[in-house]
């Protein structure tokens, strides 16, 4: 990483930052702005050059293309799904896809997470299923940009996604007025704020939307219906902000299967995103009839684990197939000993749900809050890069305690 | 009063406790006119406040000298909106109420201005305000909102300095809700997490040495809250408990590792795979409430 292409801007003084923070939490659904003693909104921006912005966006678009080609290949190769650790119930549903047809995608969003290292940029993962951070990457970033003349945002991923959702829904709908639902898991404030923000955007564009949970979905002739105590009726689109691998663990009475196959209502993201979400995808690359040159260049070496990791080389990390927010990302020396032992004690029996990945050495960045590690997530919507989500962490693993930071572009330095 | 004005009343800029004020209700409710709802009746001074604490070294909490008791924080864990009345009670005596209500109103999403849709009650997808849809939510936020709106005017008038000791306000029904969790209802239950509070280090840095938990009947904390209290106790704070079912003074409790919580609540979540991170929350479609 070159300091000439990425640096931290100066922090706004409290009297200038606090109104922006309040605008984010009260007006743009940023409800976890404080986690314990940690403030999670940075009062300073990350500034990148236009050339770096273009390079990361270009990589993200290439990764998106390669990912969807790989997804198509995976859909035609059911024998690989178990290797990906796709839950058995979902594999069973996916097998029906070729015959019944895949449920239509309302729009496809992914987020590719990049990290600066001494030897260049590294990719840690794609969030292909339910990436979040739209409010932070759009509204909070815009607020910070307005306080920094001469700097611009990298895009507006929230509006880009909902516009694509509505365009797809209109193409499928027979009426002018669109009705949609945003599915979410109860209790997760970080999810609630995402769906609330998206609902706000959708409503501002004239759509009628409500939050709901998967048990409120019904299906008639493949079309989604809301079956709740507060409304019953057909839906024109479904925003699924409920992790795919969780769906299969819901009670049998919950009809989640048409989110994957046989449905006629557009879903964003479609359930089959569960394939790309698996961190075990690299294990099957060589068995796919598609090349993944950008993936191979940017993702650290990945291998299966024997499950016997008591003396795992510190050059390697452990990741579960469906880890989120940095949880289930473990390192023998960085993870607290008790947690490491708790997770790895019986890892042998679930080794098919984990990978070992070579650890990269992220380059810390000097910021007004001290030395921190950077993660830049680049969103793509239907293949096009639409903006970036910046996070900072004091440790090398970016998790739920990470600080959200606006990513702004300077044309020339 | 606008939401941001109401938020400033509860979370004054620069206040040491302001970052912990939960913003969901302020973000969701567009109208904070305190005259909309009846004023909250002032609580009478309970007899137990005149009793000495069972913990040595602390002054008894009495109206005439309560302002001197800067080392005690309160956690009020009462059903529905009841904690708000206690928040005002302590605000009148110099404490700073910190609402920690985290339940999202049922079926409601953030407001849009200008509202592009018909907001009539006949249109459930419009932005009618959550009172009209809350009967379908497991946790009834409507009474909490009404009480918060009403209390905002009183708190504004009281003008409690931002740096006074905190009184954290919780809804004791947050984990289980009210009524039967049938599938058609909106599940807005939540749990209280240690990350919802300042750490023991922060509390002690602000001069807090003692925390009193106020509950309706039980002395033992709810199992989610026990995680926070245990961390505080391990961090050197004295934890006391007070049941409103009697007139006994607050007394010290030994918070034990919440094994039942782990066993019942976390075990369920882990079983169905809905545990995302140790402190990140939980999720599920009508999860089974813990026995505690």
mmCIF file of N, CA, C and O in Angstrom, chain A residues 330-388:
data_model
loop_
_atom_site.group_PDB
_atom_site.id
_atom_site.type_symbol
_atom_site.label_atom_id
_atom_site.label_comp_id
_atom_site.label_asym_id
_atom_site.label_seq_id
_atom_site.Cartn_x
_atom_site.Cartn_y
_atom_site.Cartn_z
ATOM 1 N N UNK A 330 -10.805 -17.262 13.118
ATOM 2 C CA UNK A 330 -9.981 -17.552 14.282
ATOM 3 C C UNK A 330 -8.507 -17.630 13.906
ATOM 4 O O UNK A 330 -8.159 -18.033 12.795
ATOM 5 N N UNK A 331 -7.689 -17.266 14.880
ATOM 6 C CA UNK A 331 -6.253 -17.383 14.706
ATOM 7 C C UNK A 331 -5.668 -17.875 16.021
ATOM 8 O O UNK A 331 -6.052 -17.398 17.095
ATOM 9 N N UNK A 332 -4.747 -18.800 15.925
ATOM 10 C CA UNK A 332 -4.252 -19.468 17.128
ATOM 11 C C UNK A 332 -3.625 -18.487 18.117
ATOM 12 O O UNK A 332 -3.683 -18.688 19.328
ATOM 13 N N UNK A 333 -3.064 -17.415 17.622
ATOM 14 C CA UNK A 333 -2.407 -16.467 18.523
ATOM 15 C C UNK A 333 -3.235 -15.204 18.766
ATOM 16 O O UNK A 333 -3.104 -14.577 19.817
ATOM 17 N N UNK A 334 -4.072 -14.829 17.807
ATOM 18 C CA UNK A 334 -4.836 -13.588 17.952
ATOM 19 C C UNK A 334 -6.163 -13.802 18.670
ATOM 20 O O UNK A 334 -6.673 -12.897 19.342
ATOM 21 N N UNK A 335 -6.752 -14.974 18.528
ATOM 22 C CA UNK A 335 -8.028 -15.261 19.170
ATOM 23 C C UNK A 335 -7.780 -15.580 20.647
ATOM 24 O O UNK A 335 -6.836 -16.308 20.970
ATOM 25 N N UNK A 336 -8.616 -15.034 21.540
ATOM 26 C CA UNK A 336 -8.457 -15.388 22.956
ATOM 27 C C UNK A 336 -8.422 -16.906 23.149
ATOM 28 O O UNK A 336 -9.195 -17.640 22.526
ATOM 29 N N UNK A 337 -7.524 -17.342 24.005
ATOM 30 C CA UNK A 337 -7.242 -18.763 24.145
ATOM 31 C C UNK A 337 -8.505 -19.589 24.450
ATOM 32 O O UNK A 337 -8.728 -20.649 23.858
ATOM 33 N N UNK A 338 -9.328 -19.073 25.349
ATOM 34 C CA UNK A 338 -10.530 -19.826 25.729
ATOM 35 C C UNK A 338 -11.460 -19.991 24.524
ATOM 36 O O UNK A 338 -12.052 -21.058 24.322
ATOM 37 N N UNK A 339 -11.578 -18.941 23.744
ATOM 38 C CA UNK A 339 -12.466 -19.012 22.585
ATOM 39 C C UNK A 339 -11.898 -19.967 21.537
ATOM 40 O O UNK A 339 -12.620 -20.755 20.929
ATOM 41 N N UNK A 340 -10.583 -19.873 21.343
ATOM 42 C CA UNK A 340 -9.934 -20.769 20.389
ATOM 43 C C UNK A 340 -10.170 -22.228 20.782
ATOM 44 O O UNK A 340 -10.548 -23.070 19.951
ATOM 45 N N UNK A 341 -9.967 -22.525 22.053
ATOM 46 C CA UNK A 341 -10.113 -23.915 22.502
ATOM 47 C C UNK A 341 -11.562 -24.376 22.394
ATOM 48 O O UNK A 341 -11.835 -25.516 22.016
ATOM 49 N N UNK A 342 -12.470 -23.465 22.734
ATOM 50 C CA UNK A 342 -13.888 -23.827 22.697
ATOM 51 C C UNK A 342 -14.313 -24.207 21.282
ATOM 52 O O UNK A 342 -15.042 -25.182 21.068
ATOM 53 N N UNK A 343 -13.862 -23.418 20.306
ATOM 54 C CA UNK A 343 -14.290 -23.668 18.923
ATOM 55 C C UNK A 343 -13.556 -24.846 18.313
ATOM 56 O O UNK A 343 -14.142 -25.640 17.567
ATOM 57 N N UNK A 344 -12.276 -24.971 18.627
ATOM 58 C CA UNK A 344 -11.472 -25.964 17.910
ATOM 59 C C UNK A 344 -11.479 -27.343 18.560
ATOM 60 O O UNK A 344 -11.019 -28.299 17.950
ATOM 61 N N UNK A 345 -12.013 -27.432 19.777
ATOM 62 C CA UNK A 345 -11.953 -28.712 20.500
ATOM 63 C C UNK A 345 -12.577 -29.840 19.680
ATOM 64 O O UNK A 345 -12.044 -30.933 19.602
ATOM 65 N N UNK A 346 -13.723 -29.549 19.088
ATOM 66 C CA UNK A 346 -14.423 -30.587 18.328
ATOM 67 C C UNK A 346 -14.443 -30.261 16.828
ATOM 68 O O UNK A 346 -15.328 -30.720 16.106
ATOM 69 N N UNK A 347 -13.468 -29.493 16.401
ATOM 70 C CA UNK A 347 -13.455 -29.048 15.005
ATOM 71 C C UNK A 347 -13.326 -30.228 14.038
ATOM 72 O O UNK A 347 -13.842 -30.176 12.916
ATOM 73 N N UNK A 348 -12.676 -31.285 14.487
ATOM 74 C CA UNK A 348 -12.480 -32.441 13.615
ATOM 75 C C UNK A 348 -13.820 -32.935 13.063
ATOM 76 O O UNK A 348 -13.926 -33.340 11.902
ATOM 77 N N UNK A 349 -14.839 -32.878 13.923
ATOM 78 C CA UNK A 349 -16.131 -33.440 13.516
ATOM 79 C C UNK A 349 -16.903 -32.509 12.569
ATOM 80 O O UNK A 349 -17.872 -32.921 11.953
ATOM 81 N N UNK A 350 -16.500 -31.252 12.518
ATOM 82 C CA UNK A 350 -17.176 -30.327 11.603
ATOM 83 C C UNK A 350 -16.167 -29.728 10.620
ATOM 84 O O UNK A 350 -16.382 -28.639 10.096
ATOM 85 N N UNK A 351 -15.077 -30.453 10.366
ATOM 86 C CA UNK A 351 -14.007 -29.905 9.533
ATOM 87 C C UNK A 351 -14.484 -29.586 8.127
ATOM 88 O O UNK A 351 -13.905 -28.764 7.440
ATOM 89 N N UNK A 352 -15.554 -30.233 7.702
ATOM 90 C CA UNK A 352 -16.098 -29.958 6.376
ATOM 91 C C UNK A 352 -16.802 -28.622 6.278
ATOM 92 O O UNK A 352 -17.260 -28.228 5.210
ATOM 93 N N UNK A 353 -16.909 -27.923 7.400
ATOM 94 C CA UNK A 353 -17.574 -26.616 7.402
ATOM 95 C C UNK A 353 -16.580 -25.491 7.654
ATOM 96 O O UNK A 353 -16.978 -24.362 7.935
ATOM 97 N N UNK A 354 -15.295 -25.829 7.562
ATOM 98 C CA UNK A 354 -14.264 -24.820 7.836
ATOM 99 C C UNK A 354 -13.216 -24.831 6.729
ATOM 100 O O UNK A 354 -13.141 -25.784 5.949
ATOM 101 N N UNK A 355 -12.438 -23.788 6.705
ATOM 102 C CA UNK A 355 -11.269 -23.738 5.830
ATOM 103 C C UNK A 355 -10.086 -23.195 6.619
ATOM 104 O O UNK A 355 -10.250 -22.599 7.697
ATOM 105 N N UNK A 356 -8.917 -23.421 6.070
ATOM 106 C CA UNK A 356 -7.729 -22.711 6.530
ATOM 107 C C UNK A 356 -7.331 -21.752 5.416
ATOM 108 O O UNK A 356 -7.353 -22.127 4.239
ATOM 109 N N UNK A 357 -7.025 -20.542 5.794
ATOM 110 C CA UNK A 357 -6.664 -19.530 4.788
ATOM 111 C C UNK A 357 -5.385 -18.831 5.239
ATOM 112 O O UNK A 357 -5.268 -18.453 6.411
ATOM 113 N N UNK A 358 -4.476 -18.688 4.298
ATOM 114 C CA UNK A 358 -3.209 -18.047 4.645
ATOM 115 C C UNK A 358 -3.468 -16.623 5.121
ATOM 116 O O UNK A 358 -4.208 -15.874 4.487
ATOM 117 N N UNK A 359 -2.860 -16.304 6.227
ATOM 118 C CA UNK A 359 -3.079 -14.986 6.811
ATOM 119 C C UNK A 359 -2.277 -13.941 6.042
ATOM 120 O O UNK A 359 -1.098 -14.144 5.755
ATOM 121 N N UNK A 360 -2.939 -12.844 5.688
ATOM 122 C CA UNK A 360 -2.185 -11.750 5.083
ATOM 123 C C UNK A 360 -1.856 -10.727 6.162
ATOM 124 O O UNK A 360 -2.484 -10.690 7.214
ATOM 125 N N UNK A 361 -0.837 -9.943 5.892
ATOM 126 C CA UNK A 361 -0.371 -8.962 6.876
ATOM 127 C C UNK A 361 -0.871 -7.578 6.484
ATOM 128 O O UNK A 361 -0.251 -6.896 5.676
ATOM 129 N N UNK A 362 -2.012 -7.182 7.046
ATOM 130 C CA UNK A 362 -2.528 -5.866 6.682
ATOM 131 C C UNK A 362 -1.618 -4.761 7.193
ATOM 132 O O UNK A 362 -1.018 -4.869 8.258
ATOM 133 N N UNK A 363 -1.519 -3.732 6.398
ATOM 134 C CA UNK A 363 -0.677 -2.600 6.772
ATOM 135 C C UNK A 363 -1.498 -1.607 7.583
ATOM 136 O O UNK A 363 -2.509 -1.103 7.088
ATOM 137 N N UNK A 364 -1.113 -1.345 8.799
ATOM 138 C CA UNK A 364 -1.888 -0.377 9.590
ATOM 139 C C UNK A 364 -1.744 1.029 9.025
ATOM 140 O O UNK A 364 -0.735 1.363 8.387
ATOM 141 N N UNK A 365 -2.774 1.800 9.264
ATOM 142 C CA UNK A 365 -2.808 3.176 8.765
ATOM 143 C C UNK A 365 -2.851 4.118 9.961
ATOM 144 O O UNK A 365 -3.630 3.892 10.911
ATOM 145 N N UNK A 366 -2.044 5.148 9.920
ATOM 146 C CA UNK A 366 -2.099 6.145 10.980
ATOM 147 C C UNK A 366 -3.345 7.009 10.796
ATOM 148 O O UNK A 366 -3.575 7.559 9.722
ATOM 149 N N UNK A 367 -4.142 7.091 11.845
ATOM 150 C CA UNK A 367 -5.370 7.885 11.802
ATOM 151 C C UNK A 367 -5.405 8.802 13.028
ATOM 152 O O UNK A 367 -4.595 8.638 13.953
ATOM 153 N N UNK A 368 -6.346 9.730 13.068
ATOM 154 C CA UNK A 368 -6.488 10.559 14.275
ATOM 155 C C UNK A 368 -6.797 9.739 15.526
ATOM 156 O O UNK A 368 -6.656 10.248 16.638
ATOM 157 N N UNK A 369 -7.252 8.511 15.356
ATOM 158 C CA UNK A 369 -7.509 7.620 16.494
ATOM 159 C C UNK A 369 -6.369 6.617 16.697
ATOM 160 O O UNK A 369 -6.554 5.599 17.339
ATOM 161 N N UNK A 370 -5.240 6.876 16.112
ATOM 162 C CA UNK A 370 -4.113 5.972 16.260
ATOM 163 C C UNK A 370 -3.998 5.027 15.085
ATOM 164 O O UNK A 370 -4.674 5.179 14.060
ATOM 165 N N UNK A 371 -3.145 4.041 15.236
ATOM 166 C CA UNK A 371 -2.893 3.094 14.168
ATOM 167 C C UNK A 371 -4.066 2.117 14.043
ATOM 168 O O UNK A 371 -4.453 1.476 15.024
ATOM 169 N N UNK A 372 -4.615 2.017 12.833
ATOM 170 C CA UNK A 372 -5.774 1.139 12.643
ATOM 171 C C UNK A 372 -5.648 0.380 11.324
ATOM 172 O O UNK A 372 -4.930 0.803 10.413
ATOM 173 N N UNK A 373 -6.397 -0.737 11.261
ATOM 174 C CA UNK A 373 -6.410 -1.549 10.046
ATOM 175 C C UNK A 373 -7.621 -1.186 9.193
ATOM 176 O O UNK A 373 -8.705 -0.929 9.709
ATOM 177 N N UNK A 374 -7.419 -1.201 7.898
ATOM 178 C CA UNK A 374 -8.424 -0.715 6.952
ATOM 179 C C UNK A 374 -9.064 -1.881 6.210
ATOM 180 O O UNK A 374 -8.376 -2.821 5.797
ATOM 181 N N UNK A 375 -10.372 -1.796 6.045
ATOM 182 C CA UNK A 375 -11.089 -2.699 5.139
ATOM 183 C C UNK A 375 -11.967 -1.838 4.245
ATOM 184 O O UNK A 375 -12.787 -1.053 4.736
ATOM 185 N N UNK A 376 -11.784 -1.964 2.958
ATOM 186 C CA UNK A 376 -12.611 -1.238 1.995
ATOM 187 C C UNK A 376 -13.502 -2.242 1.266
ATOM 188 O O UNK A 376 -13.013 -3.095 0.527
ATOM 189 N N UNK A 377 -14.796 -2.131 1.489
ATOM 190 C CA UNK A 377 -15.753 -2.999 0.809
ATOM 191 C C UNK A 377 -16.311 -2.290 -0.407
ATOM 192 O O UNK A 377 -16.813 -1.167 -0.302
ATOM 193 N N UNK A 378 -16.210 -2.935 -1.552
ATOM 194 C CA UNK A 378 -16.735 -2.340 -2.786
ATOM 195 C C UNK A 378 -18.007 -3.094 -3.176
ATOM 196 O O UNK A 378 -17.986 -4.309 -3.356
ATOM 197 N N UNK A 379 -19.092 -2.354 -3.284
ATOM 198 C CA UNK A 379 -20.375 -2.960 -3.667
ATOM 199 C C UNK A 379 -20.477 -3.045 -5.188
ATOM 200 O O UNK A 379 -20.057 -2.124 -5.899
ATOM 201 N N UNK A 380 -21.073 -4.121 -5.627
ATOM 202 C CA UNK A 380 -21.515 -4.190 -7.015
ATOM 203 C C UNK A 380 -23.008 -4.473 -7.027
ATOM 204 O O UNK A 380 -23.511 -5.244 -6.204
ATOM 205 N N UNK A 381 -23.715 -3.820 -7.922
ATOM 206 C CA UNK A 381 -25.136 -4.098 -8.141
ATOM 207 C C UNK A 381 -25.293 -4.514 -9.586
ATOM 208 O O UNK A 381 -24.951 -3.743 -10.501
ATOM 209 N N UNK A 382 -25.732 -5.729 -9.766
ATOM 210 C CA UNK A 382 -25.865 -6.298 -11.119
ATOM 211 C C UNK A 382 -24.599 -6.091 -11.931
ATOM 212 O O UNK A 382 -24.631 -5.742 -13.128
ATOM 213 N N UNK A 383 -23.488 -6.269 -11.264
ATOM 214 C CA UNK A 383 -22.206 -6.277 -11.960
ATOM 215 C C UNK A 383 -21.464 -4.961 -11.994
ATOM 216 O O UNK A 383 -20.304 -4.919 -12.406
ATOM 217 N N UNK A 384 -22.091 -3.898 -11.575
ATOM 218 C CA UNK A 384 -21.464 -2.578 -11.669
ATOM 219 C C UNK A 384 -21.076 -2.073 -10.282
ATOM 220 O O UNK A 384 -21.883 -2.129 -9.347
ATOM 221 N N UNK A 385 -19.857 -1.575 -10.147
ATOM 222 C CA UNK A 385 -19.421 -1.014 -8.865
ATOM 223 C C UNK A 385 -20.205 0.254 -8.577
ATOM 224 O O UNK A 385 -20.322 1.135 -9.443
ATOM 225 N N UNK A 386 -20.728 0.341 -7.332
ATOM 226 C CA UNK A 386 -21.631 1.463 -7.023
ATOM 227 C C UNK A 386 -21.222 2.228 -5.762
ATOM 228 O O UNK A 386 -21.950 3.129 -5.327
ATOM 229 N N UNK A 387 -20.092 1.886 -5.159
ATOM 230 C CA UNK A 387 -19.688 2.633 -3.976
ATOM 231 C C UNK A 387 -18.905 1.776 -3.010
ATOM 232 O O UNK A 387 -18.786 0.557 -3.198
ATOM 233 N N UNK A 388 -18.361 2.426 -1.999
ATOM 234 C CA UNK A 388 -17.481 1.732 -1.054
ATOM 235 C C UNK A 388 -17.925 1.940 0.389
ATOM 236 O O UNK A 388 -18.492 2.975 0.738
#
